[in-house]
Amino acid sequence: MTKDSLSVTDNRTGKSYELAIKNDTINAMDLRQIKVNPDDFGMLSYDPGFKNTASTESTITYIDGAKGILRYRGYPIEQLAASSNYLEVAYLILFGELPNQAQYDKWEYDILHHTFVHENITDFMKAFRYDAHPMGMFIATIAGMSTFYPEGRDIHDADNRLRQIERLIAKTPTVAAFSYRHLRGLPFVYPDNDLSYTGNFLNMLDKMTQIKYKPNPALERALDVLFILHADHEQNCGTAAMRVIGSSETDPYSAMAGAAAALYGPLHGGANEAVLRMLVEIGDVKNVPAFVEGVKNRERLLMGFGHRVYKNFDPRASIIKSIADEVFEVTGRNPLLDIALELERIALEDDFFVQRNLYPNVDFYSGIIYQAMKFPIAMFPVLFAIPRTIGWLAQWQEMLLDKEQKIARPRQVYLGSDERDYVSMEDRK
Ligand code: SDX
């Protein structure tokens, strides 16, 4: 008769233990009973980078890395990218169900009518250096927003949480666009709530002297699909940071600034910027073989390749690649695409990459599209942070409502010095 348990024997003592199995996991706390001496602390699991540790149960996003599956609340990313829009997907991720028309209309109204930021925010954004990296501006401004909404600290009040969540979804495009306009030395453009969520973002980025900005429908749709693809991705580095910071019960603005800071790293959401700088450095298809040799000699990483979970293909990369053609019809083909395609061709054939399951990830092609849309490379991580806002906030809220969650405080394996006495300066060597 099968039992949902592991039987383990500690060969140091000959003792055996039964560890319960739930959802194909054991509870790490059940290891603590395994001791050699009764006053031992008990056994820990050791997992640098949390490669094999589930930090939470979740019902938001499902990924199957071997099969290249990504679903938000059970809906395949391919269907959402083809048939939905970012605000509807944001509703789905947060509330767990697709909205009916009345629910959608209210959600869209509430978001589109929270897009302005306090004038003091525009003042301090203008205080950054003229060449400040927009992601640094974004992170600092999101953190600073906690001082404008002190009631955000009341995280146990559901209505109050929703108001802060709506504010952050609504205002991140505004903050992002203001950081872009600052980088370009242009005056800030205020929101136009007649436009769609993504259309208004393009308006705040590109409006110049025209009375009414009209977004290009093909670019508006392409960007909206890119936002859908970047909305959530279960317990990635940035989301894990959101949960860890949020577990101390700080406000969502401060927690989200930390999540965005994690996303900024070139191994994570900053990879889209690193990919473009890599393609620009390669410069020509004829230089690709030499570059790939450098990667194989461990001189550098092939940015935009590899993934902790996807050991086959990243379904988002496939969709983004298909969007590229629609964008290039409007913007003209990006010559860097040829270098990217050659890199992909070689990597998919070369044992070094195949043996390590290195395939293009979400960041490999997105940057090529952003550059074709005339975004400066420094804006790319900001373009990742805008749509990921809903993922961070939905996961933050799920953590707060999870009765099993406590303040995050990992353990360590101490391998440092034993106790030793202080040595006065004159006695030191
Ligand atoms: C995102 O987690 C998420 O979900 C993230 C994300 C999201 O939506 O939130 O999907 C977004 O962050 C996508 C990833 C973007 N990052 C990059 O493109 C940067 C380049 N990729 C690598 O840094 C790396 O692939 C990671 C960080 C993405 C994954 O690293 P892992 O899982 O820790 O794998 P690893 O470092 O243990 O690599 C295994 C082997 C190693 O070689 P060996 O020592 O075993 O011989 O593969 C090698 C690595 O050196 N390797 C690479 C490589 N990625 C891994 N070698 C060359 N180029 C690479 N890109």
Coordinates of N, CA, C and O in Angstrom, one line a residue, residues 325-389:
D325 N 7.9 41.1 -36.6 CA 7.6 41.4 -38.0 C 6.5 42.5 -38.1 O 6.6 43.4 -38.9
E326 N 5.5 42.4 -37.2 CA 4.4 43.5 -37.2 C 5.0 44.9 -36.9 O 4.7 45.8 -37.5
V327 N 5.9 44.9 -36.0 CA 6.5 46.2 -35.6 C 7.4 46.7 -36.7 O 7.3 47.9 -37.1
F328 N 8.2 45.8 -37.3 CA 9.1 46.2 -38.4 C 8.4 46.7 -39.6 O 8.9 47.6 -40.4
E329 N 7.1 46.3 -39.8 CA 6.3 46.8 -40.9 C 6.1 48.3 -40.7 O 6.0 49.1 -41.7
V330 N 6.0 48.7 -39.5 CA 5.8 50.2 -39.2 C 7.2 50.9 -39.1 O 7.4 52.0 -39.6
T331 N 8.1 50.3 -38.4 CA 9.3 51.0 -38.0 C 10.5 50.8 -39.0 O 11.5 51.5 -39.0
G332 N 10.3 49.8 -39.8 CA 11.5 49.4 -40.7 C 12.2 48.3 -39.9 O 12.2 48.2 -38.7
R333 N 12.9 47.4 -40.6 CA 13.5 46.2 -40.0 C 14.8 46.7 -39.3 O 15.5 47.5 -39.7
N334 N 14.9 46.1 -38.1 CA 16.1 46.4 -37.3 C 17.3 45.5 -37.7 O 17.2 44.3 -37.6
P335 N 18.4 46.0 -38.2 CA 19.5 45.2 -38.7 C 20.1 44.3 -37.7 O 20.6 43.3 -38.0
L336 N 19.9 44.7 -36.4 CA 20.4 43.8 -35.3 C 19.7 42.5 -35.3 O 20.2 41.5 -34.7
L337 N 18.5 42.4 -35.9 CA 17.8 41.2 -35.9 C 18.6 40.1 -36.6 O 18.6 38.9 -36.2
D338 N 19.3 40.5 -37.7 CA 20.1 39.4 -38.4 C 21.2 38.8 -37.5 O 21.4 37.6 -37.5
I339 N 21.8 39.7 -36.7 CA 22.8 39.2 -35.7 C 22.2 38.3 -34.7 O 22.6 37.2 -34.4
A340 N 21.0 38.7 -34.2 CA 20.3 37.9 -33.2 C 19.9 36.5 -33.8 O 20.1 35.5 -33.2
L341 N 19.4 36.5 -35.0 CA 19.0 35.3 -35.7 C 20.2 34.3 -35.9 O 20.1 33.1 -35.7
E342 N 21.3 34.9 -36.2 CA 22.5 34.1 -36.4 C 23.0 33.5 -35.1 O 23.4 32.4 -35.0
L343 N 23.0 34.4 -34.0 CA 23.3 33.9 -32.7 C 22.4 32.7 -32.3 O 22.9 31.7 -31.8
E344 N 21.1 32.9 -32.5 CA 20.1 31.8 -32.2 C 20.4 30.6 -33.0 O 20.5 29.5 -32.4
R345 N 20.7 30.7 -34.3 CA 20.9 29.6 -35.1 C 22.1 28.8 -34.6 O 22.0 27.6 -34.4
I346 N 23.2 29.5 -34.3 CA 24.4 28.8 -33.9 C 24.2 28.2 -32.5 O 24.5 27.0 -32.3
A347 N 23.5 28.9 -31.6 CA 23.3 28.4 -30.2 C 22.5 27.1 -30.2 O 22.7 26.2 -29.5
L348 N 21.5 27.1 -31.1 CA 20.6 26.0 -31.1 C 21.2 24.7 -31.7 O 20.8 23.6 -31.6
E349 N 22.4 24.9 -32.4 CA 23.1 23.8 -33.0 C 24.3 23.3 -32.2 O 24.7 22.2 -32.3
D350 N 24.9 24.3 -31.4 CA 26.2 24.0 -30.8 C 26.0 23.3 -29.5 O 25.2 23.7 -28.6
D351 N 26.8 22.2 -29.3 CA 26.7 21.4 -28.1 C 26.8 22.1 -26.8 O 26.1 21.9 -25.8
F352 N 27.7 23.2 -26.8 CA 27.9 23.9 -25.5 C 26.5 24.4 -25.0 O 26.2 24.4 -23.8
F353 N 25.7 24.9 -25.9 CA 24.4 25.5 -25.5 C 23.4 24.5 -25.3 O 22.6 24.5 -24.4
V354 N 23.4 23.5 -26.3 CA 22.3 22.4 -26.2 C 22.5 21.6 -24.9 O 21.5 21.4 -24.2
Q355 N 23.7 21.3 -24.6 CA 23.9 20.5 -23.3 C 23.5 21.2 -22.1 O 23.1 20.7 -21.1
R356 N 23.6 22.6 -22.2 CA 23.2 23.4 -21.0 C 21.8 23.9 -21.1 O 21.4 24.7 -20.3
N357 N 21.0 23.4 -22.0 CA 19.6 23.8 -22.2 C 19.5 25.4 -22.3 O 18.7 26.0 -21.7
L358 N 20.4 25.9 -23.2 CA 20.4 27.4 -23.3 C 19.6 27.8 -24.5 O 20.0 27.6 -25.6
Y359 N 18.4 28.4 -24.3 CA 17.6 28.8 -25.4 C 17.2 30.3 -25.3 O 17.3 30.8 -24.2
P360 N 16.8 30.9 -26.3 CA 16.4 32.4 -26.1 C 15.3 32.5 -25.1 O 14.4 31.7 -25.1
N361 N 15.5 33.5 -24.2 CA 14.4 33.7 -23.2 C 13.7 35.0 -23.6 O 13.9 35.6 -24.7
V362 N 12.8 35.4 -22.7 CA 11.9 36.6 -23.0 C 12.7 37.8 -23.4 O 12.2 38.7 -24.1
D363 N 13.9 37.9 -22.9 CA 14.7 39.2 -23.1 C 15.4 39.2 -24.4 O 16.0 40.3 -24.7
F364 N 15.5 38.1 -25.1 CA 16.4 38.1 -26.3 C 15.8 38.9 -27.4 O 16.6 39.7 -28.0
Y365 N 14.6 38.8 -27.7 CA 14.0 39.5 -28.8 C 13.3 40.8 -28.4 O 13.1 41.7 -29.2
S366 N 12.9 40.9 -27.1 CA 12.1 42.1 -26.8 C 12.9 43.4 -27.0 O 12.4 44.4 -27.6
G367 N 14.2 43.4 -26.7 CA 15.0 44.6 -26.9 C 15.1 45.0 -28.3 O 15.1 46.2 -28.6
I368 N 15.1 44.1 -29.2 CA 15.2 44.4 -30.7 C 13.9 45.2 -31.1 O 14.0 46.1 -31.9
I369 N 12.8 44.8 -30.5 CA 11.6 45.4 -30.9 C 11.6 46.8 -30.2 O 11.2 47.8 -30.9
Y370 N 12.0 46.9 -29.0 CA 12.0 48.2 -28.3 C 12.9 49.2 -29.0 O 12.6 50.4 -29.2
Q371 N 14.0 48.7 -29.5 CA 15.0 49.6 -30.2 C 14.4 50.1 -31.5 O 14.5 51.2 -31.9
A372 N 13.7 49.1 -32.2 CA 13.0 49.5 -33.5 C 11.9 50.5 -33.2 O 11.7 51.4 -34.1
M373 N 11.4 50.5 -32.0 CA 10.3 51.5 -31.6 C 10.9 52.8 -31.1 O 10.3 53.6 -30.6
K374 N 12.3 52.9 -31.3 CA 13.0 54.1 -30.9 C 13.2 54.3 -29.4 O 13.5 55.4 -28.9
F375 N 13.0 53.3 -28.6 CA 13.3 53.4 -27.2 C 14.8 53.4 -27.0 O 15.4 52.5 -27.5
P376 N 15.3 54.3 -26.1 CA 16.7 54.2 -25.8 C 17.0 52.9 -25.0 O 16.1 52.4 -24.3
I377 N 18.1 52.2 -25.2 CA 18.4 50.9 -24.5 C 18.2 51.0 -23.0 O 17.7 50.1 -22.4
A378 N 18.5 52.1 -22.4 CA 18.4 52.3 -21.0 C 16.9 52.2 -20.5 O 16.7 51.9 -19.3
M379 N 16.0 52.3 -21.4 CA 14.5 52.3 -21.0 C 14.1 50.8 -21.0 O 13.0 50.5 -20.4
F380 N 14.8 49.9 -21.5 CA 14.3 48.5 -21.6 C 13.9 47.9 -20.3 O 12.8 47.3 -20.2
P381 N 14.7 48.0 -19.2 CA 14.3 47.4 -18.0 C 13.0 48.1 -17.4 O 12.2 47.4 -16.8
V382 N 12.9 49.3 -17.7 CA 11.6 50.1 -17.3 C 10.4 49.5 -18.0 O 9.4 49.3 -17.4
L383 N 10.6 49.2 -19.3 CA 9.5 48.6 -20.1 C 9.2 47.2 -19.6 O 8.1 46.7 -19.8
F384 N 10.1 46.6 -18.8 CA 9.8 45.3 -18.2 C 9.0 45.5 -16.9 O 8.1 44.8 -16.5
A385 N 9.5 46.5 -16.2 CA 8.9 46.8 -14.8 C 7.4 47.2 -14.9 O 6.6 46.9 -14.0
I386 N 7.0 48.0 -15.9 CA 5.7 48.5 -16.0 C 4.7 47.3 -16.0 O 3.8 47.2 -15.1
P387 N 4.7 46.4 -16.9 CA 3.8 45.3 -16.9 C 3.9 44.3 -15.7 O 3.0 43.7 -15.2
R388 N 5.2 44.2 -15.2 CA 5.4 43.2 -14.1 C 4.8 43.8 -12.8 O 4.7 43.0 -11.8
T389 N 4.4 45.0 -12.8 CA 3.8 45.6 -11.6 C 2.6 44.8 -11.1 O 2.5 44.5 -9.9

